PDB file of C-alpha atoms in Angstrom:
ATOM      1  CA  GLY A   1     -43.903  34.377  41.856  1.00 69.00           C
ATOM      2  CA  ALA A   2     -41.226  36.954  41.253  1.00 85.00           C
ATOM      3  CA  VAL A   3     -39.582  38.232  44.414  1.00 91.00           C
ATOM      4  CA  VAL A   4     -38.132  41.694  44.874  1.00 95.00           C
ATOM      5  CA  SER A   5     -36.176  42.713  47.932  1.00 95.00           C
ATOM      6  CA  GLN A   6     -35.389  46.181  49.155  1.00 97.00           C
ATOM      7  CA  HIS A   7     -32.791  47.295  51.653  1.00 97.00           C
ATOM      8  CA  PRO A   8     -32.837  48.888  54.107  1.00 97.00           C
ATOM      9  CA  SER A   9     -36.417  48.646  55.265  1.00 95.00           C
ATOM     10  CA  ARG A  10     -36.049  51.661  57.491  1.00 96.00           C
ATOM     11  CA  VAL A  11     -33.446  54.386  57.737  1.00 97.00           C
ATOM     12  CA  ILE A  12     -33.107  57.480  59.875  1.00 97.00           C
ATOM     13  CA  CYS A  13     -30.481  60.003  58.915  1.00 96.00           C
ATOM     14  CA  LYS A  14     -29.402  63.534  59.635  1.00 96.00           C
ATOM     15  CA  SER A  15     -30.152  66.370  57.273  1.00 97.00           C
ATOM     16  CA  GLY A  16     -27.435  66.788  54.658  1.00 96.00           C
ATOM     17  CA  THR A  17     -26.379  63.161  54.491  1.00 97.00           C
ATOM     18  CA  SER A  18     -26.916  60.811  51.554  1.00 97.00           C
ATOM     19  CA  VAL A  19     -28.858  57.587  51.732  1.00 97.00           C
ATOM     20  CA  LYS A  20     -28.674  54.649  49.336  1.00 97.00           C
ATOM     21  CA  ILE A  21     -31.575  52.255  48.871  1.00 98.00           C
ATOM     22  CA  GLU A  22     -31.084  48.958  47.076  1.00 97.00           C
ATOM     23  CA  CYS A  23     -33.673  47.084  45.050  1.00 96.00           C
ATOM     24  CA  ARG A  24     -32.952  43.517  43.971  1.00 95.00           C
ATOM     25  CA  SER A  25     -34.856  41.026  41.870  1.00 93.00           C
ATOM     26  CA  LEU A  26     -34.099  37.731  43.572  1.00 94.00           C
ATOM     27  CA  ASP A  27     -35.279  35.078  41.154  1.00 89.00           C
ATOM     28  CA  PHE A  28     -35.472  36.817  37.804  1.00 89.00           C
ATOM     29  CA  GLN A  29     -33.662  39.336  35.691  1.00 89.00           C
ATOM     30  CA  ALA A  30     -35.189  42.766  35.482  1.00 87.00           C
ATOM     31  CA  THR A  31     -34.149  45.054  32.673  1.00 85.00           C
ATOM     32  CA  THR A  32     -36.616  47.627  33.925  1.00 90.00           C
ATOM     33  CA  MET A  33     -37.218  48.696  37.488  1.00 93.00           C
ATOM     34  CA  PHE A  34     -39.310  51.539  38.828  1.00 93.00           C
ATOM     35  CA  TRP A  35     -38.918  53.802  41.826  1.00 95.00           C
ATOM     36  CA  TYR A  36     -41.955  55.199  43.560  1.00 94.00           C
ATOM     37  CA  ARG A  37     -42.524  57.570  46.406  1.00 95.00           C
ATOM     38  CA  GLN A  38     -45.568  57.366  48.605  1.00 91.00           C
ATOM     39  CA  PHE A  39     -46.730  60.020  51.028  1.00 85.00           C
ATOM     40  CA  PRO A  40     -48.983  59.081  53.943  1.00 80.00           C
ATOM     41  CA  LYS A  41     -52.493  58.142  52.868  1.00 74.00           C
ATOM     42  CA  GLN A  42     -51.701  58.813  49.227  1.00 78.00           C
ATOM     43  CA  SER A  43     -51.202  56.808  46.095  1.00 81.00           C
ATOM     44  CA  LEU A  44     -47.929  55.905  44.474  1.00 86.00           C
ATOM     45  CA  MET A  45     -45.977  58.609  42.720  1.00 90.00           C
ATOM     46  CA  LEU A  46     -43.666  57.316  40.042  1.00 91.00           C
ATOM     47  CA  MET A  47     -40.284  58.984  40.376  1.00 93.00           C
ATOM     48  CA  ALA A  48     -38.262  57.307  37.663  1.00 93.00           C
ATOM     49  CA  THR A  49     -37.847  54.319  35.422  1.00 91.00           C
ATOM     50  CA  SER A  50     -34.538  52.549  35.811  1.00 88.00           C
ATOM     51  CA  ASN A  51     -33.082  50.702  32.839  1.00 86.00           C
ATOM     52  CA  GLU A  52     -30.167  48.315  33.069  1.00 85.00           C
ATOM     53  CA  GLY A  53     -27.093  49.739  31.424  1.00 83.00           C
ATOM     54  CA  SER A  54     -28.543  53.124  30.590  1.00 85.00           C
ATOM     55  CA  LYS A  55     -29.652  56.345  32.195  1.00 87.00           C
ATOM     56  CA  ALA A  56     -32.837  56.425  34.196  1.00 90.00           C
ATOM     57  CA  THR A  57     -35.880  58.253  32.909  1.00 90.00           C
ATOM     58  CA  TYR A  58     -37.188  60.715  35.474  1.00 92.00           C
ATOM     59  CA  GLU A  59     -40.744  61.913  35.804  1.00 90.00           C
ATOM     60  CA  GLN A  60     -41.505  65.585  35.547  1.00 90.00           C
ATOM     61  CA  GLY A  61     -40.658  67.448  38.711  1.00 91.00           C
ATOM     62  CA  VAL A  62     -38.228  64.843  40.050  1.00 94.00           C
ATOM     63  CA  GLU A  63     -34.697  66.182  40.422  1.00 93.00           C
ATOM     64  CA  LYS A  64     -32.259  63.770  38.830  1.00 92.00           C
ATOM     65  CA  ASP A  65     -29.326  65.228  40.748  1.00 94.00           C
ATOM     66  CA  LYS A  66     -31.209  64.786  43.981  1.00 96.00           C
ATOM     67  CA  PHE A  67     -32.346  61.248  43.383  1.00 97.00           C
ATOM     68  CA  LEU A  68     -29.524  59.333  41.734  1.00 96.00           C
ATOM     69  CA  ILE A  69     -30.461  56.029  40.148  1.00 94.00           C
ATOM     70  CA  ASN A  70     -28.036  53.347  39.069  1.00 91.00           C
ATOM     71  CA  HIS A  71     -29.066  50.086  37.413  1.00 89.00           C
ATOM     72  CA  ALA A  72     -25.710  48.397  37.034  1.00 83.00           C
ATOM     73  CA  SER A  73     -26.909  44.826  36.690  1.00 89.00           C
ATOM     74  CA  LEU A  74     -29.991  42.892  35.685  1.00 90.00           C
ATOM     75  CA  THR A  75     -30.860  42.246  39.322  1.00 93.00           C
ATOM     76  CA  LEU A  76     -29.931  45.453  41.114  1.00 94.00           C
ATOM     77  CA  SER A  77     -31.050  49.058  40.989  1.00 94.00           C
ATOM     78  CA  THR A  78     -30.083  51.644  43.569  1.00 96.00           C
ATOM     79  CA  LEU A  79     -31.643  54.956  44.520  1.00 97.00           C
ATOM     80  CA  THR A  80     -29.453  57.453  46.324  1.00 97.00           C
ATOM     81  CA  VAL A  81     -31.103  60.406  48.013  1.00 97.00           C
ATOM     82  CA  THR A  82     -28.358  63.006  48.068  1.00 97.00           C
ATOM     83  CA  SER A  83     -28.103  65.726  50.696  1.00 96.00           C
ATOM     84  CA  ALA A  84     -31.317  64.579  52.282  1.00 96.00           C
ATOM     85  CA  HIS A  85     -33.640  67.074  53.905  1.00 96.00           C
ATOM     86  CA  PRO A  86     -36.677  66.537  56.135  1.00 95.00           C
ATOM     87  CA  GLU A  87     -39.008  67.025  53.169  1.00 94.00           C
ATOM     88  CA  ASP A  88     -37.437  63.942  51.585  1.00 95.00           C
ATOM     89  CA  SER A  89     -38.855  61.831  54.388  1.00 95.00           C
ATOM     90  CA  SER A  90     -41.206  59.369  52.774  1.00 95.00           C
ATOM     91  CA  PHE A  91     -41.864  55.749  51.917  1.00 95.00           C
ATOM     92  CA  TYR A  92     -39.865  54.703  48.874  1.00 96.00           C
ATOM     93  CA  ILE A  93     -40.894  51.593  46.962  1.00 95.00           C
ATOM     94  CA  CYS A  94     -39.223  49.897  44.043  1.00 95.00           C
ATOM     95  CA  SER A  95     -40.705  47.472  41.575  1.00 94.00           C
ATOM     96  CA  ALA A  96     -39.434  45.307  38.762  1.00 93.00           C
ATOM     97  CA  ARG A  97     -41.271  44.632  35.550  1.00 88.00           C
ATOM     98  CA  GLN A  98     -41.487  41.032  34.517  1.00 82.00           C
ATOM     99  CA  GLY A  99     -43.534  39.152  31.998  1.00 76.00           C
ATOM    100  CA  GLU A 100     -45.296  40.081  28.807  1.00 74.00           C
ATOM    101  CA  HIS A 101     -48.171  41.919  30.466  1.00 77.00           C
ATOM    102  CA  ASN A 102     -46.135  44.729  32.026  1.00 77.00           C
ATOM    103  CA  GLU A 103     -47.035  43.690  35.544  1.00 83.00           C
ATOM    104  CA  GLN A 104     -44.763  44.857  38.287  1.00 89.00           C
ATOM    105  CA  PHE A 105     -43.496  43.073  41.357  1.00 92.00           C
ATOM    106  CA  PHE A 106     -42.786  45.241  44.332  1.00 94.00           C
ATOM    107  CA  GLY A 107     -40.216  45.413  47.046  1.00 95.00           C
ATOM    108  CA  PRO A 108     -41.348  45.833  50.648  1.00 94.00           C
ATOM    109  CA  GLY A 109     -40.476  49.525  50.714  1.00 94.00           C
ATOM    110  CA  THR A 110     -38.046  51.730  52.612  1.00 96.00           C
ATOM    111  CA  ARG A 111     -39.178  54.208  55.221  1.00 95.00           C
ATOM    112  CA  LEU A 112     -36.813  57.191  55.139  1.00 96.00           C
ATOM    113  CA  THR A 113     -36.848  59.678  57.991  1.00 96.00           C
ATOM    114  CA  VAL A 114     -34.598  62.706  57.744  1.00 96.00           C
ATOM    115  CA  LEU A 115     -34.069  64.566  60.998  1.00 95.00           C
TER     116      LEU A 115
ATOM    117  CA  ALA B   1     -54.284  58.489  27.019  1.00 74.00           C
ATOM    118  CA  GLN B   2     -55.103  55.832  29.529  1.00 78.00           C
ATOM    119  CA  SER B   3     -56.490  56.615  32.945  1.00 86.00           C
ATOM    120  CA  VAL B   4     -57.865  54.760  35.942  1.00 92.00           C
ATOM    121  CA  THR B   5     -60.570  55.903  38.333  1.00 94.00           C
ATOM    122  CA  GLN B   6     -61.238  54.251  41.647  1.00 95.00           C
ATOM    123  CA  LEU B   7     -64.530  55.381  43.069  1.00 92.00           C
ATOM    124  CA  GLY B   8     -64.310  55.951  46.794  1.00 91.00           C
ATOM    125  CA  SER B   9     -61.082  56.660  48.631  1.00 92.00           C
ATOM    126  CA  HIS B  10     -62.468  54.732  51.609  1.00 95.00           C
ATOM    127  CA  VAL B  11     -64.850  51.790  51.696  1.00 97.00           C
ATOM    128  CA  SER B  12     -66.135  50.404  54.970  1.00 97.00           C
ATOM    129  CA  VAL B  13     -67.833  47.028  55.276  1.00 97.00           C
ATOM    130  CA  SER B  14     -68.733  44.749  58.132  1.00 97.00           C
ATOM    131  CA  GLU B  15     -66.866  41.517  58.669  1.00 97.00           C
ATOM    132  CA  GLY B  16     -68.594  38.822  56.652  1.00 97.00           C
ATOM    133  CA  ALA B  17     -70.202  41.273  54.240  1.00 98.00           C
ATOM    134  CA  LEU B  18     -69.610  41.592  50.526  1.00 98.00           C
ATOM    135  CA  VAL B  19     -66.617  43.636  49.441  1.00 98.00           C
ATOM    136  CA  LEU B  20     -66.934  45.706  46.267  1.00 98.00           C
ATOM    137  CA  LEU B  21     -64.152  48.030  45.175  1.00 98.00           C
ATOM    138  CA  ARG B  22     -64.756  49.917  41.971  1.00 98.00           C
ATOM    139  CA  CYS B  23     -62.329  50.542  39.153  1.00 97.00           C
ATOM    140  CA  ASN B  24     -63.095  52.157  35.805  1.00 96.00           C
ATOM    141  CA  TYR B  25     -60.584  52.711  33.083  1.00 93.00           C
ATOM    142  CA  SER B  26     -60.230  54.803  29.999  1.00 90.00           C
ATOM    143  CA  SER B  27     -58.397  53.258  27.070  1.00 83.00           C
ATOM    144  CA  SER B  28     -58.692  53.149  23.307  1.00 77.00           C
ATOM    145  CA  VAL B  29     -58.039  49.407  23.321  1.00 77.00           C
ATOM    146  CA  PRO B  30     -58.875  46.690  25.846  1.00 75.00           C
ATOM    147  CA  PRO B  31     -56.033  47.000  28.324  1.00 85.00           C
ATOM    148  CA  TYR B  32     -54.356  44.688  30.722  1.00 89.00           C
ATOM    149  CA  LEU B  33     -55.790  45.335  34.174  1.00 93.00           C
ATOM    150  CA  PHE B  34     -54.409  44.659  37.614  1.00 94.00           C
ATOM    151  CA  TRP B  35     -55.435  44.850  41.237  1.00 97.00           C
ATOM    152  CA  TYR B  36     -52.765  45.242  43.873  1.00 96.00           C
ATOM    153  CA  VAL B  37     -53.077  45.238  47.657  1.00 96.00           C
ATOM    154  CA  GLN B  38     -50.880  47.167  50.073  1.00 94.00           C
ATOM    155  CA  TYR B  39     -50.824  46.368  53.777  1.00 92.00           C
ATOM    156  CA  PRO B  40     -49.547  49.094  56.146  1.00 87.00           C
ATOM    157  CA  ASN B  41     -45.863  49.879  55.761  1.00 83.00           C
ATOM    158  CA  GLN B  42     -45.407  47.262  53.072  1.00 87.00           C
ATOM    159  CA  GLY B  43     -44.930  47.141  49.330  1.00 88.00           C
ATOM    160  CA  LEU B  44     -47.664  46.163  46.920  1.00 92.00           C
ATOM    161  CA  GLN B  45     -48.730  42.616  46.190  1.00 93.00           C
ATOM    162  CA  LEU B  46     -50.425  41.505  42.995  1.00 93.00           C
ATOM    163  CA  LEU B  47     -53.937  40.240  43.742  1.00 96.00           C
ATOM    164  CA  LEU B  48     -55.041  39.374  40.235  1.00 95.00           C
ATOM    165  CA  LYS B  49     -54.772  40.430  36.628  1.00 93.00           C
ATOM    166  CA  TYR B  50     -56.819  40.460  33.434  1.00 93.00           C
ATOM    167  CA  THR B  51     -54.898  39.799  30.240  1.00 88.00           C
ATOM    168  CA  SER B  52     -57.624  39.228  27.648  1.00 79.00           C
ATOM    169  CA  ALA B  53     -58.419  35.641  28.556  1.00 79.00           C
ATOM    170  CA  ALA B  54     -61.388  34.890  30.813  1.00 87.00           C
ATOM    171  CA  THR B  55     -63.325  37.993  31.811  1.00 91.00           C
ATOM    172  CA  LEU B  56     -63.853  36.723  35.354  1.00 95.00           C
ATOM    173  CA  VAL B  57     -60.516  36.534  37.067  1.00 95.00           C
ATOM    174  CA  LYS B  58     -59.864  34.848  40.369  1.00 96.00           C
ATOM    175  CA  GLY B  59     -57.039  36.006  42.563  1.00 95.00           C
ATOM    176  CA  ILE B  60     -55.512  35.323  45.913  1.00 94.00           C
ATOM    177  CA  ASN B  61     -57.255  35.585  49.280  1.00 93.00           C
ATOM    178  CA  GLY B  62     -60.676  34.883  47.784  1.00 96.00           C
ATOM    179  CA  PHE B  63     -60.832  38.008  45.645  1.00 97.00           C
ATOM    180  CA  GLU B  64     -62.061  38.098  42.089  1.00 97.00           C
ATOM    181  CA  ALA B  65     -62.698  40.739  39.464  1.00 97.00           C
ATOM    182  CA  GLU B  66     -64.748  40.875  36.302  1.00 96.00           C
ATOM    183  CA  PHE B  67     -63.713  42.698  33.168  1.00 94.00           C
ATOM    184  CA  LYS B  68     -66.710  44.407  31.571  1.00 94.00           C
ATOM    185  CA  LYS B  69     -65.775  46.032  28.303  1.00 91.00           C
ATOM    186  CA  SER B  70     -69.159  47.694  27.818  1.00 91.00           C
ATOM    187  CA  GLU B  71     -68.821  49.404  31.183  1.00 93.00           C
ATOM    188  CA  THR B  72     -65.028  49.889  31.000  1.00 93.00           C
ATOM    189  CA  SER B  73     -64.896  48.459  34.495  1.00 95.00           C
ATOM    190  CA  PHE B  74     -62.824  45.989  36.462  1.00 96.00           C
ATOM    191  CA  HIS B  75     -64.429  45.927  39.902  1.00 98.00           C
ATOM    192  CA  LEU B  76     -62.912  43.845  42.679  1.00 98.00           C
ATOM    193  CA  THR B  77     -65.148  41.688  44.846  1.00 98.00           C
ATOM    194  CA  LYS B  78     -64.997  39.252  47.700  1.00 98.00           C
ATOM    195  CA  PRO B  79     -68.116  37.475  48.998  1.00 97.00           C
ATOM    196  CA  SER B  80     -67.246  37.691  52.675  1.00 97.00           C
ATOM    197  CA  ALA B  81     -64.905  40.240  54.202  1.00 97.00           C
ATOM    198  CA  HIS B  82     -62.338  39.223  56.770  1.00 96.00           C
ATOM    199  CA  MET B  83     -60.542  41.477  59.207  1.00 96.00           C
ATOM    200  CA  SER B  84     -57.264  40.617  57.499  1.00 95.00           C
ATOM    201  CA  ASP B  85     -58.566  42.198  54.273  1.00 97.00           C
ATOM    202  CA  ALA B  86     -58.148  45.674  55.737  1.00 96.00           C
ATOM    203  CA  ALA B  87     -55.616  47.335  53.448  1.00 96.00           C
ATOM    204  CA  GLU B  88     -55.198  49.765  50.571  1.00 95.00           C
ATOM    205  CA  TYR B  89     -56.195  48.473  47.143  1.00 97.00           C
ATOM    206  CA  PHE B  90     -54.891  49.853  43.879  1.00 95.00           C
ATOM    207  CA  CYS B  91     -56.212  49.291  40.379  1.00 96.00           C
ATOM    208  CA  ALA B  92     -53.768  49.677  37.486  1.00 93.00           C
ATOM    209  CA  VAL B  93     -53.830  49.426  33.701  1.00 90.00           C
ATOM    210  CA  SER B  94     -51.297  48.869  30.973  1.00 84.00           C
ATOM    211  CA  ASP B  95     -51.424  49.024  27.190  1.00 74.00           C
ATOM    212  CA  PRO B  96     -51.071  45.577  25.570  1.00 67.00           C
ATOM    213  CA  ARG B  97     -49.632  47.185  22.463  1.00 65.00           C
ATOM    214  CA  ARG B  98     -46.590  48.265  24.377  1.00 62.00           C
ATOM    215  CA  ARG B  99     -45.084  45.012  25.511  1.00 55.00           C
ATOM    216  CA  GLY B 100     -41.431  44.958  26.382  1.00 51.00           C
ATOM    217  CA  SER B 101     -41.141  48.703  26.581  1.00 50.00           C
ATOM    218  CA  ASN B 102     -40.460  50.916  29.535  1.00 56.00           C
ATOM    219  CA  TYR B 103     -44.122  51.586  29.749  1.00 69.00           C
ATOM    220  CA  GLN B 104     -45.191  51.955  33.316  1.00 75.00           C
ATOM    221  CA  LEU B 105     -48.520  51.013  34.794  1.00 85.00           C
ATOM    222  CA  ILE B 106     -51.150  53.712  35.110  1.00 86.00           C
ATOM    223  CA  TRP B 107     -52.389  53.730  38.698  1.00 90.00           C
ATOM    224  CA  GLY B 108     -55.657  54.548  40.340  1.00 92.00           C
ATOM    225  CA  ALA B 109     -55.615  56.677  43.486  1.00 91.00           C
ATOM    226  CA  GLY B 110     -56.300  53.713  45.724  1.00 94.00           C
ATOM    227  CA  THR B 111     -59.163  52.668  47.972  1.00 96.00           C
ATOM    228  CA  LYS B 112     -58.702  52.014  51.634  1.00 95.00           C
ATOM    229  CA  LEU B 113     -60.803  49.069  52.754  1.00 97.00           C
ATOM    230  CA  ILE B 114     -61.956  49.245  56.350  1.00 97.00           C
ATOM    231  CA  ILE B 115     -63.458  46.189  58.000  1.00 97.00           C
ATOM    232  CA  LYS B 116     -65.816  46.723  60.884  1.00 96.00           C
ATOM    233  CA  PRO B 117     -66.066  43.968  63.510  1.00 93.00           C
TER     234      PRO B 117
END
């Protein structure tokens, strides 16, 4: 099946710094990738849809200047959390859409802790 | 608009017992339906999917789900629970009319499956 990697798996940073998370489709090309945020014991919250070669589409309430998304190639999308604060601490998961049925294949997630 | 309802945020069963996780959807047309599993601190893994072929779908790890149009349901079952099945399970739906678009999956809230020894 389609494999999606995510890096890093875990990051701890100081408040005010920026953190970049990479999402790669390893064995297929993904024109569309998705970024989710998941709080403890809660469901997935879609943050944005990342499209190769164009601007990302952000969900309501998600600050585009806070969460910068770049989808520069068909196999790589990046999410940069700018000027991170403790409230940004969360589990961030990316997925890539592949196939005619809109199914998504997920990366393993990134645990972000902002001190 | 499409929506997904998973009845029960937590389901607890004994090891060896039947697992039944409920998923009901709301859609104007028969949708594509998916079940995903998430183990702690991991991403989601596709368990199985319904895409308008056979109504009884078999997935990985012994799970299966049956699409029932009359009940707008897609419940997930497994005859005999194993300790390794303890995880969070998510039901999701997509609109088959919107292939190739940016259309995202519509997610249920998730059900945590607890396996008692």
